[in-house]
Amino acid sequence: MTESLQSGLLVEAFDAQLFRENAETVLSRLEKHVADLSIRGLELTDPARLRRAARALMTTERDRPAPFDEERLAAIVDLYIKTGIQVHSPGYMGRQFSGVVPLAGVIDFVSSVVNQPSSFYEAGQLPNVVERIMADELNRFIGWDPGTFAMITTSGGSLANLTALLAARNRAFPGVWARGSSELEGPARPAIAVGDDVHYSVARAAGILGIGEDRIVRLPLDAARRIDVARARPVLDAAERQGLNVFCLVASAGTTSVGAFDQLDELAVIARERDLWLHVDGAHGASLLVSDKLRPKLRGIDQVDSLAWDAHKMLFVPAPCTLLFYRDAKASLGAFRQTASYVFDEQQNIYTALDSGDKNFECTKRPMIMTLWTLWAIYGQALFAEKIEYLCQLTQDAYALVEKQPDFETVHVPEANIMCFRYRPDWLEEKDVAAFQVAIRDRIKGGGNFFISKVDVDGVAALRVVMMNHQVTTEHFQMLLGEIRKAGQEK
C-alpha cells in the first residue's frame, strides 16, 4: 500500500544518477566563478526586482512534485552567485569573511549530503574525533598543558562569546542557573569589563545573561586602540566603588573596527589580581597564532580562561566554524546544566565521552570542523600561515601607500589585515568629513568594481579595507585609491 503512494517524481528527486547530474551542473558554474579573477565589487539589486526574479524561478506545480528542470536549477545557481559578495575578486576588500579554500567547499558539500549532526558522537563519529585532534593541533600555538583544556565548535563568534560569558557568570554566581536573575540582585551588582572597541555581540550577551548593558564597564583605549592597561585599574576601582561586581574581563585579539590586539599578558595580571574570568574575543585575530612570525601579537594567550576563534574568517573555511577554547576543561561544563535522558547518558562510555551537546548551545550542530580538519590534513599549517602573512604584509604595504598621499590620512597603524583611513582633499571642510566618507563608500559600492566598508573611529567615519583575498595586490589597492578620488569629485 505504501509503495503505491510514492510517485515516480518523489523517487526521482532522491535518484543517485540525477544527484550526479545536479552536482555537475552546479560544479561547472562554481568552477567558472572561482576562476573569474576580474575586478568586481558588490552589485546591489533592488529587493523587489530580486524577489520577482526569484519568484519567476519557482514551479507553479502544487498538487504533485514537479518534474526536474535542469535549466531552472542552472538559473537559480547563476542568480545566487551573481547577487552575492564576490569574495574571490581582487575588488573585494570589505568584510571579514573570505573566499574559502575550494577544497573546504567540497567537504562542506559532503557534510550537507551525508548530514551528520555532530553534537553527539553516535550521529557524527569522525567529526567528534577530529574535533579533538584539531583541539590538540591548535593548542600547540596556545600553550596549555595537554589533557587539561577543552575545545568545542559552535556556530559563530557571537554564540561562542555568549557561551563563554555564561560559563563565567555561572562560576561567579552558581545559583543563577536554577533560581534565575533574582540571584544577580544585591548590593554588589554583577558587571562585565570590556575594551571600548569590543564587538557588539558582547553587549548583546550582557543583555541575554541578565547583566544589562548599563553594567558593562568600558575600559579606555590607548593610542593604538587597545585597552589602556595603565588606566584600566582606576576604572575598575571606580566601578567597585559604584557597587559593581566585575566578574569577567573581555579582551580582543583583532578588534572588528581596526584589528587592534589587546595586551593579553598584562591584562592577565589584572585578571589574576581581581579573580576575574579573562575571555578573549579572537574571532578575527586568533588565526595569527598559526604563524610563527605573527604569533607574538597574542602574547599571553596561554594565561586566559577562554578564547573564541572564528575559523571561517582567517582560516578560510565556510561559515560558520567557530572554535571555543577553555583553559580548564572542567570550566567547559559550566555554561549549561541540563538533564535530558533522550540525549545525555548519565553513565559515560568511550563514545559518549566525546559528545559536546552538554557544552554547546546547539543540539543539532553542523559538522563544521570537517572543513578545517580536511585542509589541515591535506595541506598542513603552512597553507594558512603563508596566506595570513601575505595578507598582513599587503595591509602594511597599503598603509605605506596611503601615508604618501597628500589627500588621504591614516587613522591607525594596522596590526593585521584591517586598515582604516580617510579621503581628505584640501577643499573638504572639517564639518563634512564624516558624511563625505560615507558618501565615498556608497559611491564605490555603486560603481561595481570594489567593495569596501566604513567604521567610525573616534566618532568620525573612516573608510575601511579588510584584506582577505591573496589575489589582491598593491596595484589593485592603488586602483582603489584612484576610484576613491574619482568618487570624491562626483556631485
PDB file of N, CA, C and O in Angstrom, residues 256-309:
ATOM      1  N   THR A 256      37.078  44.297  15.645  1.00  0.00           N
ATOM      2  CA  THR A 256      36.382  44.365  14.359  1.00  0.00           C
ATOM      3  C   THR A 256      36.616  45.706  13.675  1.00  0.00           C
ATOM      4  O   THR A 256      36.737  45.762  12.450  1.00  0.00           O
ATOM      5  N   SER A 257      36.695  46.762  14.447  1.00  0.00           N
ATOM      6  CA  SER A 257      36.803  48.087  13.829  1.00  0.00           C
ATOM      7  C   SER A 257      38.147  48.304  13.140  1.00  0.00           C
ATOM      8  O   SER A 257      38.201  48.627  11.948  1.00  0.00           O
ATOM      9  N   VAL A 258      39.252  48.103  13.875  1.00  0.00           N
ATOM     10  CA  VAL A 258      40.567  48.403  13.301  1.00  0.00           C
ATOM     11  C   VAL A 258      41.559  47.246  13.391  1.00  0.00           C
ATOM     12  O   VAL A 258      42.696  47.372  12.928  1.00  0.00           O
ATOM     13  N   GLY A 259      41.158  46.124  13.997  1.00  0.00           N
ATOM     14  CA  GLY A 259      42.063  44.983  14.089  1.00  0.00           C
ATOM     15  C   GLY A 259      43.110  45.110  15.175  1.00  0.00           C
ATOM     16  O   GLY A 259      44.211  44.560  15.056  1.00  0.00           O
ATOM     17  N   ALA A 260      42.788  45.813  16.265  1.00  0.00           N
ATOM     18  CA  ALA A 260      43.749  46.000  17.353  1.00  0.00           C
ATOM     19  C   ALA A 260      43.808  44.768  18.248  1.00  0.00           C
ATOM     20  O   ALA A 260      42.807  44.085  18.454  1.00  0.00           O
ATOM     21  N   PHE A 261      44.997  44.515  18.808  1.00  0.00           N
ATOM     22  CA  PHE A 261      45.232  43.370  19.687  1.00  0.00           C
ATOM     23  C   PHE A 261      45.523  43.867  21.094  1.00  0.00           C
ATOM     24  O   PHE A 261      46.535  44.542  21.325  1.00  0.00           O
ATOM     25  N   ASP A 262      44.640  43.554  22.023  1.00  0.00           N
ATOM     26  CA  ASP A 262      44.888  43.927  23.410  1.00  0.00           C
ATOM     27  C   ASP A 262      46.112  43.192  23.951  1.00  0.00           C
ATOM     28  O   ASP A 262      46.466  42.108  23.472  1.00  0.00           O
ATOM     29  N   GLN A 263      46.740  43.780  24.960  1.00  0.00           N
ATOM     30  CA  GLN A 263      47.947  43.201  25.561  1.00  0.00           C
ATOM     31  C   GLN A 263      47.523  42.135  26.583  1.00  0.00           C
ATOM     32  O   GLN A 263      47.326  42.418  27.760  1.00  0.00           O
ATOM     33  N   LEU A 264      47.406  40.922  26.101  1.00  0.00           N
ATOM     34  CA  LEU A 264      46.812  39.854  26.903  1.00  0.00           C
ATOM     35  C   LEU A 264      47.644  39.521  28.135  1.00  0.00           C
ATOM     36  O   LEU A 264      47.097  39.213  29.197  1.00  0.00           O
ATOM     37  N   ASP A 265      48.952  39.559  28.004  1.00  0.00           N
ATOM     38  CA  ASP A 265      49.797  39.216  29.147  1.00  0.00           C
ATOM     39  C   ASP A 265      49.600  40.202  30.291  1.00  0.00           C
ATOM     40  O   ASP A 265      49.524  39.810  31.462  1.00  0.00           O
ATOM     41  N   GLU A 266      49.463  41.478  29.980  1.00  0.00           N
ATOM     42  CA  GLU A 266      49.276  42.481  31.026  1.00  0.00           C
ATOM     43  C   GLU A 266      47.858  42.454  31.579  1.00  0.00           C
ATOM     44  O   GLU A 266      47.637  42.680  32.776  1.00  0.00           O
ATOM     45  N   LEU A 267      46.884  42.187  30.739  1.00  0.00           N
ATOM     46  CA  LEU A 267      45.511  42.084  31.217  1.00  0.00           C
ATOM     47  C   LEU A 267      45.336  40.843  32.092  1.00  0.00           C
ATOM     48  O   LEU A 267      44.525  40.836  33.024  1.00  0.00           O
ATOM     49  N   ALA A 268      46.107  39.789  31.793  1.00  0.00           N
ATOM     50  CA  ALA A 268      46.036  38.579  32.621  1.00  0.00           C
ATOM     51  C   ALA A 268      46.488  38.866  34.048  1.00  0.00           C
ATOM     52  O   ALA A 268      45.959  38.285  35.005  1.00  0.00           O
ATOM     53  N   VAL A 269      47.433  39.758  34.213  1.00  0.00           N
ATOM     54  CA  VAL A 269      47.881  40.128  35.564  1.00  0.00           C
ATOM     55  C   VAL A 269      46.732  40.792  36.319  1.00  0.00           C
ATOM     56  O   VAL A 269      46.464  40.477  37.491  1.00  0.00           O
ATOM     57  N   ILE A 270      46.035  41.702  35.656  1.00  0.00           N
ATOM     58  CA  ILE A 270      44.896  42.373  36.285  1.00  0.00           C
ATOM     59  C   ILE A 270      43.812  41.360  36.636  1.00  0.00           C
ATOM     60  O   ILE A 270      43.215  41.412  37.720  1.00  0.00           O
ATOM     61  N   ALA A 271      43.554  40.424  35.712  1.00  0.00           N
ATOM     62  CA  ALA A 271      42.517  39.419  35.959  1.00  0.00           C
ATOM     63  C   ALA A 271      42.861  38.563  37.171  1.00  0.00           C
ATOM     64  O   ALA A 271      41.985  38.259  37.996  1.00  0.00           O
ATOM     65  N   ARG A 272      44.125  38.190  37.307  1.00  0.00           N
ATOM     66  CA  ARG A 272      44.533  37.365  38.459  1.00  0.00           C
ATOM     67  C   ARG A 272      44.418  38.162  39.765  1.00  0.00           C
ATOM     68  O   ARG A 272      43.991  37.636  40.791  1.00  0.00           O
ATOM     69  N   GLU A 273      44.801  39.426  39.708  1.00  0.00           N
ATOM     70  CA  GLU A 273      44.722  40.263  40.904  1.00  0.00           C
ATOM     71  C   GLU A 273      43.300  40.352  41.457  1.00  0.00           C
ATOM     72  O   GLU A 273      43.083  40.391  42.664  1.00  0.00           O
ATOM     73  N   ARG A 274      42.312  40.352  40.542  1.00  0.00           N
ATOM     74  CA  ARG A 274      40.926  40.618  40.942  1.00  0.00           C
ATOM     75  C   ARG A 274      40.026  39.390  40.808  1.00  0.00           C
ATOM     76  O   ARG A 274      38.805  39.513  40.930  1.00  0.00           O
ATOM     77  N   ASP A 275      40.626  38.241  40.535  1.00  0.00           N
ATOM     78  CA  ASP A 275      39.868  36.998  40.366  1.00  0.00           C
ATOM     79  C   ASP A 275      38.795  37.153  39.289  1.00  0.00           C
ATOM     80  O   ASP A 275      37.632  36.785  39.471  1.00  0.00           O
ATOM     81  N   LEU A 276      39.176  37.695  38.142  1.00  0.00           N
ATOM     82  CA  LEU A 276      38.266  37.873  37.019  1.00  0.00           C
ATOM     83  C   LEU A 276      38.474  36.760  36.000  1.00  0.00           C
ATOM     84  O   LEU A 276      39.597  36.315  35.768  1.00  0.00           O
ATOM     85  N   TRP A 277      37.396  36.318  35.391  1.00  0.00           N
ATOM     86  CA  TRP A 277      37.482  35.418  34.231  1.00  0.00           C
ATOM     87  C   TRP A 277      37.953  36.264  33.063  1.00  0.00           C
ATOM     88  O   TRP A 277      37.359  37.296  32.746  1.00  0.00           O
ATOM     89  N   LEU A 278      39.026  35.862  32.409  1.00  0.00           N
ATOM     90  CA  LEU A 278      39.551  36.599  31.256  1.00  0.00           C
ATOM     91  C   LEU A 278      39.170  35.862  29.977  1.00  0.00           C
ATOM     92  O   LEU A 278      39.664  34.773  29.703  1.00  0.00           O
ATOM     93  N   HIS A 279      38.248  36.472  29.228  1.00  0.00           N
ATOM     94  CA  HIS A 279      37.814  35.905  27.948  1.00  0.00           C
ATOM     95  C   HIS A 279      38.384  36.740  26.817  1.00  0.00           C
ATOM     96  O   HIS A 279      38.430  37.980  26.899  1.00  0.00           O
ATOM     97  N   VAL A 280      38.816  36.085  25.751  1.00  0.00           N
ATOM     98  CA  VAL A 280      39.361  36.782  24.588  1.00  0.00           C
ATOM     99  C   VAL A 280      38.463  36.531  23.382  1.00  0.00           C
ATOM    100  O   VAL A 280      38.235  35.385  22.990  1.00  0.00           O
ATOM    101  N   ASP A 281      37.960  37.616  22.821  1.00  0.00           N
ATOM    102  CA  ASP A 281      37.265  37.536  21.539  1.00  0.00           C
ATOM    103  C   ASP A 281      38.334  37.608  20.454  1.00  0.00           C
ATOM    104  O   ASP A 281      38.768  38.686  20.056  1.00  0.00           O
ATOM    105  N   GLY A 282      38.759  36.419  20.013  1.00  0.00           N
ATOM    106  CA  GLY A 282      39.768  36.344  18.959  1.00  0.00           C
ATOM    107  C   GLY A 282      39.153  35.890  17.653  1.00  0.00           C
ATOM    108  O   GLY A 282      39.846  35.278  16.832  1.00  0.00           O
ATOM    109  N   ALA A 283      37.872  36.204  17.473  1.00  0.00           N
ATOM    110  CA  ALA A 283      37.163  35.747  16.280  1.00  0.00           C
ATOM    111  C   ALA A 283      37.966  36.032  15.021  1.00  0.00           C
ATOM    112  O   ALA A 283      38.131  35.163  14.163  1.00  0.00           O
ATOM    113  N   HIS A 284      38.498  37.231  14.929  1.00  0.00           N
ATOM    114  CA  HIS A 284      39.263  37.572  13.724  1.00  0.00           C
ATOM    115  C   HIS A 284      40.744  37.252  13.862  1.00  0.00           C
ATOM    116  O   HIS A 284      41.328  36.606  12.997  1.00  0.00           O
ATOM    117  N   GLY A 285      41.344  37.675  14.963  1.00  0.00           N
ATOM    118  CA  GLY A 285      42.802  37.665  15.017  1.00  0.00           C
ATOM    119  C   GLY A 285      43.462  36.445  15.599  1.00  0.00           C
ATOM    120  O   GLY A 285      44.685  36.297  15.503  1.00  0.00           O
ATOM    121  N   ALA A 286      42.689  35.527  16.202  1.00  0.00           N
ATOM    122  CA  ALA A 286      43.326  34.351  16.808  1.00  0.00           C
ATOM    123  C   ALA A 286      44.066  33.509  15.777  1.00  0.00           C
ATOM    124  O   ALA A 286      45.024  32.805  16.115  1.00  0.00           O
ATOM    125  N   SER A 287      43.656  33.602  14.523  1.00  0.00           N
ATOM    126  CA  SER A 287      44.303  32.793  13.486  1.00  0.00           C
ATOM    127  C   SER A 287      45.763  33.167  13.272  1.00  0.00           C
ATOM    128  O   SER A 287      46.532  32.373  12.710  1.00  0.00           O
ATOM    129  N   LEU A 288      46.186  34.343  13.733  1.00  0.00           N
ATOM    130  CA  LEU A 288      47.592  34.703  13.631  1.00  0.00           C
ATOM    131  C   LEU A 288      48.466  33.764  14.455  1.00  0.00           C
ATOM    132  O   LEU A 288      49.687  33.706  14.258  1.00  0.00           O
ATOM    133  N   LEU A 289      47.852  33.002  15.357  1.00  0.00           N
ATOM    134  CA  LEU A 289      48.610  32.035  16.145  1.00  0.00           C
ATOM    135  C   LEU A 289      49.309  31.000  15.280  1.00  0.00           C
ATOM    136  O   LEU A 289      50.357  30.459  15.675  1.00  0.00           O
ATOM    137  N   VAL A 290      48.758  30.672  14.114  1.00  0.00           N
ATOM    138  CA  VAL A 290      49.355  29.605  13.295  1.00  0.00           C
ATOM    139  C   VAL A 290      50.604  30.085  12.570  1.00  0.00           C
ATOM    140  O   VAL A 290      51.306  29.280  11.952  1.00  0.00           O
ATOM    141  N   SER A 291      50.894  31.376  12.648  1.00  0.00           N
ATOM    142  CA  SER A 291      52.091  31.931  12.003  1.00  0.00           C
ATOM    143  C   SER A 291      53.174  32.167  13.036  1.00  0.00           C
ATOM    144  O   SER A 291      52.980  32.894  14.010  1.00  0.00           O
ATOM    145  N   ASP A 292      54.340  31.563  12.831  1.00  0.00           N
ATOM    146  CA  ASP A 292      55.463  31.789  13.746  1.00  0.00           C
ATOM    147  C   ASP A 292      55.835  33.269  13.805  1.00  0.00           C
ATOM    148  O   ASP A 292      56.227  33.794  14.848  1.00  0.00           O
ATOM    149  N   LYS A 293      55.682  33.936  12.683  1.00  0.00           N
ATOM    150  CA  LYS A 293      56.053  35.341  12.576  1.00  0.00           C
ATOM    151  C   LYS A 293      55.076  36.247  13.324  1.00  0.00           C
ATOM    152  O   LYS A 293      55.484  37.241  13.951  1.00  0.00           O
ATOM    153  N   LEU A 294      53.805  35.938  13.286  1.00  0.00           N
ATOM    154  CA  LEU A 294      52.775  36.834  13.807  1.00  0.00           C
ATOM    155  C   LEU A 294      52.259  36.436  15.188  1.00  0.00           C
ATOM    156  O   LEU A 294      51.540  37.208  15.827  1.00  0.00           O
ATOM    157  N   ARG A 295      52.611  35.242  15.662  1.00  0.00           N
ATOM    158  CA  ARG A 295      52.092  34.739  16.934  1.00  0.00           C
ATOM    159  C   ARG A 295      52.358  35.680  18.113  1.00  0.00           C
ATOM    160  O   ARG A 295      51.518  35.761  19.028  1.00  0.00           O
ATOM    161  N   PRO A 296      53.468  36.418  18.142  1.00  0.00           N
ATOM    162  CA  PRO A 296      53.697  37.321  19.284  1.00  0.00           C
ATOM    163  C   PRO A 296      52.598  38.359  19.487  1.00  0.00           C
ATOM    164  O   PRO A 296      52.506  38.942  20.575  1.00  0.00           O
ATOM    165  N   LYS A 297      51.774  38.601  18.481  1.00  0.00           N
ATOM    166  CA  LYS A 297      50.657  39.532  18.662  1.00  0.00           C
ATOM    167  C   LYS A 297      49.728  39.062  19.783  1.00  0.00           C
ATOM    168  O   LYS A 297      49.010  39.867  20.378  1.00  0.00           O
ATOM    169  N   LEU A 298      49.718  37.768  20.051  1.00  0.00           N
ATOM    170  CA  LEU A 298      48.841  37.197  21.065  1.00  0.00           C
ATOM    171  C   LEU A 298      49.628  36.724  22.280  1.00  0.00           C
ATOM    172  O   LEU A 298      49.239  35.773  22.954  1.00  0.00           O
ATOM    173  N   ARG A 299      50.709  37.392  22.584  1.00  0.00           N
ATOM    174  CA  ARG A 299      51.500  37.031  23.762  1.00  0.00           C
ATOM    175  C   ARG A 299      50.614  37.059  25.012  1.00  0.00           C
ATOM    176  O   ARG A 299      49.885  38.021  25.256  1.00  0.00           O
ATOM    177  N   GLY A 300      50.655  35.987  25.787  1.00  0.00           N
ATOM    178  CA  GLY A 300      49.824  35.894  26.977  1.00  0.00           C
ATOM    179  C   GLY A 300      48.556  35.088  26.772  1.00  0.00           C
ATOM    180  O   GLY A 300      47.778  34.908  27.710  1.00  0.00           O
ATOM    181  N   ILE A 301      48.345  34.553  25.565  1.00  0.00           N
ATOM    182  CA  ILE A 301      47.125  33.794  25.293  1.00  0.00           C
ATOM    183  C   ILE A 301      47.023  32.552  26.180  1.00  0.00           C
ATOM    184  O   ILE A 301      45.924  32.082  26.494  1.00  0.00           O
ATOM    185  N   ASP A 302      48.160  32.028  26.612  1.00  0.00           N
ATOM    186  CA  ASP A 302      48.138  30.844  27.476  1.00  0.00           C
ATOM    187  C   ASP A 302      47.629  31.143  28.875  1.00  0.00           C
ATOM    188  O   ASP A 302      47.360  30.224  29.661  1.00  0.00           O
ATOM    189  N   GLN A 303      47.446  32.418  29.205  1.00  0.00           N
ATOM    190  CA  GLN A 303      47.005  32.800  30.550  1.00  0.00           C
ATOM    191  C   GLN A 303      45.523  33.153  30.623  1.00  0.00           C
ATOM    192  O   GLN A 303      45.023  33.490  31.696  1.00  0.00           O
ATOM    193  N   VAL A 304      44.798  33.076  29.492  1.00  0.00           N
ATOM    194  CA  VAL A 304      43.390  33.463  29.503  1.00  0.00           C
ATOM    195  C   VAL A 304      42.526  32.264  29.892  1.00  0.00           C
ATOM    196  O   VAL A 304      42.971  31.111  29.867  1.00  0.00           O
ATOM    197  N   ASP A 305      41.276  32.524  30.238  1.00  0.00           N
ATOM    198  CA  ASP A 305      40.364  31.458  30.642  1.00  0.00           C
ATOM    199  C   ASP A 305      39.584  30.877  29.470  1.00  0.00           C
ATOM    200  O   ASP A 305      39.242  29.692  29.475  1.00  0.00           O
ATOM    201  N   SER A 306      39.291  31.706  28.477  1.00  0.00           N
ATOM    202  CA  SER A 306      38.551  31.214  27.315  1.00  0.00           C
ATOM    203  C   SER A 306      38.898  32.052  26.093  1.00  0.00           C
ATOM    204  O   SER A 306      39.324  33.207  26.214  1.00  0.00           O
ATOM    205  N   LEU A 307      38.706  31.449  24.937  1.00  0.00           N
ATOM    206  CA  LEU A 307      39.070  32.087  23.670  1.00  0.00           C
ATOM    207  C   LEU A 307      38.064  31.705  22.595  1.00  0.00           C
ATOM    208  O   LEU A 307      37.817  30.516  22.364  1.00  0.00           O
ATOM    209  N   ALA A 308      37.474  32.699  21.936  1.00  0.00           N
ATOM    210  CA  ALA A 308      36.615  32.477  20.769  1.00  0.00           C
ATOM    211  C   ALA A 308      37.437  32.718  19.516  1.00  0.00           C
ATOM    212  O   ALA A 308      38.091  33.754  19.378  1.00  0.00           O
ATOM    213  N   TRP A 309      37.374  31.768  18.570  1.00  0.00           N
ATOM    214  CA  TRP A 309      38.254  31.790  17.380  1.00  0.00           C
ATOM    215  C   TRP A 309      37.424  31.375  16.169  1.00  0.00           C
ATOM    216  O   TRP A 309      36.990  30.239  16.075  1.00  0.00           O
TER     217      TRP A 309
END
